[in-house]
Amino acid sequence: MIFSAEEQFALQLDSEDPLRHFRQKFHLPLGKDDRPLIYFAGNSLGLMPKAARAIVEEELDNWAKLGVDAHHATGTPWYTYHEALREPTARLVGANSLEVIYMNSLTVNLHLMMATFYRPTKSRFKILMEEPAFPSDTYAIKTQIVHHGLDPKDALILARPRKNEFIIRTEDIVDLIQKHADQLAVVVLAGVNFFTGQLFDVERITAAAQAYGVVVGFDLAHAIGNVPLSLHDWNVDFAVWCSYKYLNAGPGAVAGAFVHQRHATNRKLPRLAGWFGNDPNTRFRLHLEPEFVPVSSADGWQISNPPIFAMAPLRASLAIFDDAGGMEALRTKSVRLTGYLEFLLAENGSKKFTVITPREPDARGCQLSILAHEHPKELLKELETAGVKCDFREPNVIRVAPTSLYNTFHEVWRFARILAQHQ
Ligand SMILES: *Cc1c(COP(=O)(O)O)cnc(C)c1O
C-alpha cells in the first residue's frame, strides 16, 4: 500500500476501515481536555469492552440471588463457565478445543507447564530462552532450573541479538538448538518479544527443536489477539498467555494455556494437580476418590475452581474478536496501521530515535519499539502531556502499540505529528 503523510489520507483510511465501528465497543480513557487519549498501551493493559460491566454484574447478581446454586443454575452456570471461552480461544490460537484452558495467571501457568515438560535428566537438562525476555519469565525459568537442583549457569542458554543488532535472528536460534541438541530439554520463547516487538518464527523454531527431541513452549503474552497463530498445526508442545493485554479482559484477568493434543490426552504425563484437573465424573466424590485421574484434555492441568469474576470480562472480549471476523481480519488492519506508523516516522526522518522492531510485517505484531537516543524519559513526558498513552522500557525504549480494535489511522497520524514536534 502507498501511504501519504497528508492528514486527509489518514481520515480516508479510517472512513474505509471495515473495523472502524469496533472502537465504540470500548471505553476510551480521556485526557485533560476530555478528548480520548491516543491509547497505544494495549500491549500493557487493553481497554475495557463496554460489555464487560454488564457481564460481570450478571455474575454478581447470580451470586446475590442464587448463592452456591449459581454453580449449576441456568444461563451460564459457574461450573462450566470455562466452556464458553473454549471455542473462541481455540480460534484465536489455532488450536482444537481440547487443547486450551483458562486458569491462574500467566507466570503460574508457565511454572505449571514446566512442571510437566521440564524433566531434566543427567544428559538433557538445558533450557533455551531469549534475551531480553520479560523478567517474570526469566525468574520462572531460572527458578525451575534451581528447583531441580541445577545451576542456571550450566543449564540456561540465551539467544541474543548479534552485536549492534536488536533482533534475534532465527538462524542464530536454530544454531543454538543444534549446538546444544543433545543436552537441550526445552526451548521457551516469546511469540512476540515484549521489548523489541519481534515476532518469532514459531513454526520453524518448533520444527528445528523437535527434530532433536526437544520440547518447545511459547509465551504468547504479546502475541495472542495481536497476530494469527496456528499452534496445533505448528505442533507447538505448550503455550501460555495472559488475557489483559491484547485480549482486553481486564487487570489480572485469568490466563490461558495450550497443551498440544498429543500431550493433552496423555494422562500419564506428570503434573502438579488439583481437583479441577480431575475427571468430572469423580471430582465430587471428593475424599472417596483420593487417586488423581486427570481429564484427558488441557483441562487436566487445571488446579482450582475458576475465578468467575475474572473470567466474565473475557467472555465479553472474546465475543468482540469473533464479531470482528477473527485474527485474519484484525491482522489485515494491523499490518496497515503499523505500516502507516512506520512510514510516518520515516517521513519525519529524525536522527534522534531508531525503530528497533523488525521492518518486515511478518516479523512483528502491531507494536513498534522506538529507541530514543537522547532524553527518552523527557520525550515520554512530552508525549503524555500531548495526550498520548504509551509506555517506556528501561533504558531508552518507548513502545507504541496501535491496535486494530480501538485505534484509528488518524491517531497514528496525530502521534507521528506530536513526535515530530517534540524531537
Ligand atoms: C505481561 C507479561 C508477563 C506478566 O506475567 P503475569 O504472570 O501475568 O503477571 C509475563 N511474561 C511476559 C512475556 C509478559 O509479556
XYZ file of C-alpha atoms and ligand atoms in Angstrom:
438
model
C 0.000 0.000 0.000
C 1.237 3.505 -0.876
C 0.908 5.799 2.130
C 0.700 9.558 2.266
C 1.614 11.888 5.109
C -1.411 14.117 4.458
C -3.935 14.244 7.291
C -6.698 13.734 4.757
C -5.182 10.383 3.843
C -5.413 9.147 7.459
C -9.047 10.234 7.635
C -9.696 8.463 4.366
C -8.202 5.204 5.674
C -10.432 5.466 8.734
C -13.541 6.027 6.689
C -12.733 2.940 4.586
C -11.809 0.794 7.586
C -14.313 -2.087 7.886
C -13.453 -2.410 11.594
C -13.944 1.277 12.465
C -17.150 0.622 14.441
C -15.390 -1.595 16.941
C -13.820 1.425 18.635
C -17.261 2.254 20.000
C -17.334 -1.025 21.848
C -14.591 0.152 24.215
C -14.285 2.730 26.962
C -11.614 5.174 25.816
C -9.711 6.859 28.656
C -9.939 10.648 28.392
C -7.148 13.185 28.666
C -7.207 16.549 30.440
C -9.128 18.141 27.598
C -11.801 15.434 27.806
C -10.677 14.098 24.452
C -9.812 10.388 24.233
C -6.133 9.744 24.821
C -4.210 8.281 21.920
C -4.125 4.934 23.687
C -1.193 2.940 22.330
C -0.726 0.920 25.524
C -2.909 -2.061 24.654
C 0.230 -4.189 24.870
C 0.270 -3.370 28.572
C -3.402 -3.241 29.504
C -6.068 -3.499 26.841
C -9.082 -1.215 27.078
C -12.317 -2.189 28.748
C -15.032 -3.544 26.465
C -18.256 -1.735 27.345
C -19.985 -5.112 27.518
C -17.710 -6.197 30.368
C -19.633 -4.314 33.048
C -22.970 -5.994 32.390
C -21.435 -9.424 32.146
C -19.651 -9.037 35.479
C -22.773 -7.579 37.076
C -24.726 -10.569 35.848
C -22.465 -12.870 37.837
C -22.601 -10.604 40.875
C -26.394 -10.807 40.585
C -26.239 -14.576 40.270
C -24.145 -14.727 43.401
C -26.534 -12.418 45.216
C -29.654 -14.264 44.164
C -28.524 -17.852 43.980
C -25.546 -18.279 46.261
C -23.980 -21.685 45.812
C -26.689 -22.713 43.366
C -25.207 -20.373 40.763
C -22.645 -23.120 40.119
C -25.351 -25.113 38.380
C -28.054 -22.546 37.614
C -29.279 -21.960 34.076
C -27.773 -19.318 31.832
C -24.028 -19.617 32.239
C -23.536 -21.921 35.226
C -20.243 -21.278 37.008
C -19.334 -24.934 36.998
C -18.993 -24.982 33.219
C -18.152 -21.319 32.793
C -14.823 -22.017 31.113
C -16.641 -23.912 28.362
C -17.929 -20.605 26.980
C -14.333 -19.462 26.469
C -13.047 -22.587 24.809
C -14.127 -22.277 21.179
C -13.393 -18.568 20.685
C -9.959 -19.086 22.243
C -9.212 -22.137 20.128
C -9.928 -19.917 17.108
C -7.541 -17.221 18.338
C -4.581 -19.516 18.876
C -5.274 -22.051 16.134
C -5.995 -24.972 18.407
C -8.670 -27.567 18.726
C -10.998 -27.066 21.629
C -9.430 -29.760 23.812
C -6.082 -28.036 23.741
C -6.918 -24.781 25.544
C -7.823 -23.886 29.094
C -8.068 -20.696 31.164
C -6.635 -20.861 34.650
C -4.448 -18.939 37.092
C -2.196 -16.200 35.770
C 0.481 -16.277 33.132
C 3.634 -16.886 35.134
C 1.867 -19.504 37.237
C 0.872 -21.313 34.054
C 4.449 -21.167 32.799
C 5.547 -22.895 36.001
C 2.796 -25.489 35.663
C 3.764 -26.250 32.075
C 7.411 -26.524 33.069
C 6.443 -28.913 35.874
C 5.176 -31.214 33.147
C 7.586 -30.547 30.312
C 10.875 -29.782 32.022
C 12.001 -33.148 33.386
C 15.767 -32.739 33.335
C 17.996 -35.798 33.226
C 21.757 -36.038 33.649
C 22.270 -35.679 29.936
C 19.324 -33.470 28.917
C 18.818 -30.553 31.257
C 19.267 -27.278 29.378
C 16.667 -24.652 28.616
C 16.975 -22.156 25.774
C 15.247 -18.808 26.083
C 15.660 -15.348 24.574
C 17.379 -12.274 25.946
C 15.992 -9.853 26.734
C 12.995 -11.814 27.970
C 10.247 -10.487 30.178
C 11.685 -10.625 33.714
C 8.910 -12.801 35.097
C 9.758 -15.468 32.519
C 13.436 -15.240 33.355
C 12.693 -15.622 37.074
C 10.381 -18.535 36.369
C 12.856 -20.383 34.158
C 15.843 -19.787 36.418
C 13.949 -20.951 39.477
C 12.702 -24.002 37.593
C 16.322 -24.893 36.986
C 17.214 -24.312 40.626
C 14.130 -26.253 41.721
C 15.608 -29.295 40.015
C 18.901 -28.842 41.859
C 20.718 -27.408 38.863
C 22.560 -24.164 38.230
C 21.330 -21.661 35.623
C 24.992 -21.050 34.759
C 25.129 -24.566 33.338
C 21.546 -25.079 32.289
C 20.344 -21.777 30.819
C 21.186 -20.863 27.245
C 20.296 -17.406 25.991
C 19.593 -16.477 22.394
C 20.627 -12.851 21.927
C 20.735 -10.326 19.140
C 24.145 -10.021 17.498
C 26.353 -7.093 18.365
C 24.820 -3.791 17.195
C 21.577 -5.555 16.303
C 18.285 -5.624 18.163
C 16.551 -8.583 16.621
C 17.380 -12.193 17.348
C 17.979 -13.943 14.044
C 16.084 -17.165 13.556
C 19.207 -18.820 12.171
C 21.042 -17.983 15.402
C 18.283 -19.623 17.445
C 18.435 -22.681 15.211
C 22.233 -22.756 15.512
C 21.988 -22.714 19.306
C 19.441 -25.521 19.210
C 21.786 -27.589 17.063
C 24.823 -26.760 19.139
C 23.153 -27.895 22.355
C 20.875 -30.501 20.784
C 21.979 -33.418 22.939
C 21.641 -31.555 26.207
C 18.684 -29.347 25.427
C 15.434 -30.251 27.200
C 13.127 -27.318 26.497
C 13.004 -24.181 24.343
C 10.862 -21.379 25.820
C 10.476 -18.268 23.720
C 8.036 -15.421 23.442
C 5.696 -15.375 20.460
C 6.294 -11.632 20.215
C 9.151 -10.168 22.247
C 7.884 -7.589 24.747
C 10.819 -5.240 24.242
C 11.504 -5.169 20.519
C 8.140 -6.348 19.216
C 9.870 -9.101 17.218
C 7.530 -11.888 16.136
C 9.419 -15.167 16.248
C 9.124 -17.783 13.540
C 7.209 -20.174 15.769
C 6.798 -22.864 13.162
C 10.410 -23.002 12.059
C 11.858 -22.853 15.563
C 9.457 -25.548 16.764
C 10.396 -27.860 13.916
C 14.109 -27.207 14.410
C 13.963 -28.117 18.097
C 11.618 -31.068 17.767
C 13.955 -32.583 15.177
C 16.247 -33.241 18.159
C 13.546 -34.361 20.546
C 13.406 -31.014 22.320
C 10.118 -29.744 23.794
C 9.041 -26.275 22.642
C 6.848 -23.829 24.553
C 5.841 -20.248 23.789
C 4.827 -17.332 25.966
C 2.154 -15.614 23.905
C 1.549 -12.647 26.212
C 2.275 -10.223 23.355
C 1.094 -12.470 20.548
C -2.440 -13.529 21.396
C -5.001 -11.138 19.989
C -2.187 -9.449 18.083
C -1.098 -11.914 15.398
C -2.701 -15.025 13.890
C -1.468 -18.255 15.450
C -1.698 -21.918 14.411
C -0.382 -23.662 17.486
C -1.839 -27.051 16.647
C -0.574 -27.175 13.078
C 2.790 -25.759 14.067
C 2.987 -28.645 16.505
C 3.943 -26.416 19.445
C 4.134 -28.523 22.613
C 2.716 -25.969 25.010
C 1.950 -22.253 25.266
C 0.800 -19.786 27.896
C -0.603 -16.274 27.748
C -2.252 -13.552 29.778
C -5.584 -12.003 28.836
C -5.215 -8.408 29.925
C -3.005 -7.160 27.067
C -4.404 -7.504 23.540
C -7.286 -9.643 24.812
C -8.749 -6.726 26.788
C -10.047 -8.899 29.630
C -9.058 -6.598 32.472
C -6.314 -6.294 35.065
C -5.055 -9.640 36.310
C -7.628 -11.458 34.173
C -7.449 -15.215 34.136
C -4.656 -16.519 31.897
C -4.600 -19.239 29.267
C -2.653 -22.325 28.408
C -2.344 -24.553 25.353
C -1.258 -28.162 25.542
C -0.934 -29.922 22.216
C -3.456 -32.696 21.747
C -0.816 -35.413 21.743
C 0.167 -34.377 25.267
C -3.238 -33.148 26.443
C -4.726 -36.605 26.051
C -1.771 -38.309 27.717
C -2.953 -38.893 31.276
C 0.410 -40.329 32.226
C 2.213 -37.010 31.933
C 3.359 -35.782 35.335
C 1.801 -32.559 36.558
C 1.025 -30.547 39.659
C -2.556 -31.488 40.286
C -5.663 -30.105 41.914
C -9.269 -31.170 41.980
C -10.387 -29.245 38.888
C -7.934 -31.166 36.753
C -9.621 -34.359 37.845
C -12.153 -36.283 35.799
C -15.524 -34.552 36.429
C -17.138 -37.961 36.907
C -15.287 -38.493 40.143
C -14.406 -34.902 41.046
C -17.191 -34.534 43.554
C -16.698 -37.873 45.215
C -14.001 -35.900 46.948
C -12.336 -37.899 49.744
C -13.820 -41.105 48.347
C -11.522 -40.782 45.320
C -8.045 -39.923 46.575
C -6.462 -41.100 43.303
C -5.970 -38.238 40.813
C -7.363 -39.070 37.379
C -6.653 -36.177 35.004
C -9.152 -35.002 32.430
C -7.947 -36.138 29.029
C -7.519 -32.606 27.649
C -5.837 -29.332 28.594
C -8.417 -29.194 31.404
C -6.312 -31.820 33.135
C -3.867 -29.069 34.120
C -6.482 -27.048 35.999
C -5.867 -26.951 39.699
C -8.535 -24.855 41.349
C -12.103 -23.890 40.661
C -12.074 -20.972 38.236
C -12.307 -17.259 39.156
C -15.680 -16.365 37.690
C -15.376 -12.592 38.103
C -12.003 -12.659 36.330
C -13.426 -14.788 33.524
C -16.584 -12.818 32.859
C -14.928 -9.860 31.048
C -13.066 -12.328 28.883
C -16.376 -13.577 27.519
C -17.247 -10.026 26.501
C -13.848 -9.569 24.920
C -13.697 -12.853 23.012
C -17.116 -12.123 21.513
C -15.657 -8.929 20.037
C -12.840 -10.859 18.364
C -15.376 -13.160 16.753
C -17.609 -10.253 15.696
C -14.629 -8.583 14.056
C -14.068 -11.642 11.885
C -11.202 -13.154 13.851
C -7.474 -12.629 13.665
C -7.154 -12.615 9.884
C -9.384 -9.558 9.562
C -7.750 -7.858 12.534
C -4.291 -8.627 11.230
C -5.030 -7.095 7.835
C -5.842 -3.807 9.520
C -2.977 -4.161 11.976
C -0.337 -4.588 9.278
C -1.635 -1.426 7.647
C -1.890 0.562 10.874
C 1.631 -0.269 11.996
C 2.976 0.075 8.470
C 1.476 3.552 8.361
C 3.077 4.445 11.676
C 6.446 3.227 10.436
C 6.026 5.189 7.218
C 5.219 8.428 9.059
C 8.143 8.015 11.453
C 10.463 7.502 8.497
C 8.951 10.572 6.772
C 9.896 12.651 9.786
C 13.403 11.338 9.287
C 14.626 12.059 12.782
C 18.119 11.049 13.835
C 17.015 11.221 17.433
C 15.441 7.832 17.506
C 15.617 4.417 15.863
C 12.785 1.955 15.407
C 14.243 -1.336 16.657
C 11.267 -3.515 15.665
C 11.733 -5.619 12.511
C 10.733 -3.853 9.302
C 9.094 -6.893 7.724
C 5.421 -7.159 8.695
C 5.830 -10.944 9.015
C 8.397 -10.453 11.731
C 6.392 -8.210 14.030
C 2.960 -7.637 15.519
C 1.351 -4.237 15.963
C 3.973 -2.782 18.299
C 6.822 -0.524 17.253
C 9.625 -0.002 19.742
C 11.229 3.400 19.390
C 14.682 3.744 20.833
C 15.250 7.367 21.791
C 18.908 8.333 21.585
C 18.558 11.348 23.868
C 16.427 12.113 26.913
C 13.961 9.266 26.445
C 12.104 9.970 29.697
C 11.565 13.601 28.764
C 10.253 12.559 25.397
C 7.820 10.195 27.091
C 6.648 13.017 29.382
C 6.086 15.262 26.400
C 4.079 12.586 24.652
C 1.949 12.137 27.753
C 1.338 15.858 28.058
C 0.209 15.835 24.442
C -2.376 13.153 25.201
C -0.529 10.001 24.181
C -0.594 6.896 26.361
C 2.301 4.626 25.532
C 4.982 3.128 27.710
C 8.621 3.194 28.478
C 11.056 0.345 28.955
C 14.427 0.932 30.507
C 16.810 2.185 29.457
C 15.517 4.123 26.447
C 12.697 2.435 24.567
C 9.223 3.827 24.020
C 6.738 1.176 22.974
C 3.722 2.120 20.889
C 1.092 -0.451 20.016
C -1.775 0.738 17.821
C -4.432 -1.970 17.935
C -6.949 -2.900 15.268
C -9.934 -2.987 17.588
C -9.881 0.513 19.002
C -7.184 2.637 17.373
C -7.502 4.741 14.231
C -5.236 5.795 11.392
C -5.830 9.387 12.394
C -4.476 8.645 15.866
C -1.370 7.206 14.241
C -1.079 10.368 12.165
C -1.521 12.598 15.224
C 1.020 10.565 17.186
C 3.627 10.915 14.439
C 2.985 14.664 14.290
C 3.323 15.041 18.052
C 6.564 13.060 17.981
C 7.902 15.220 15.154
C 7.100 18.390 17.091
C 8.857 17.196 20.207
C 12.116 15.977 18.860
C 2.924 -9.340 30.592
C 3.879 -10.467 30.660
C 4.008 -11.238 31.824
C 3.221 -10.937 33.063
O 3.072 -12.065 33.854
P 1.847 -12.218 34.873
O 2.074 -13.558 35.454
O 0.587 -12.075 34.094
O 1.950 -11.127 35.886
C 4.899 -12.308 31.793
N 5.612 -12.597 30.673
C 5.508 -11.873 29.550
C 6.305 -12.236 28.342
C 4.651 -10.779 29.509
O 4.568 -10.039 28.395
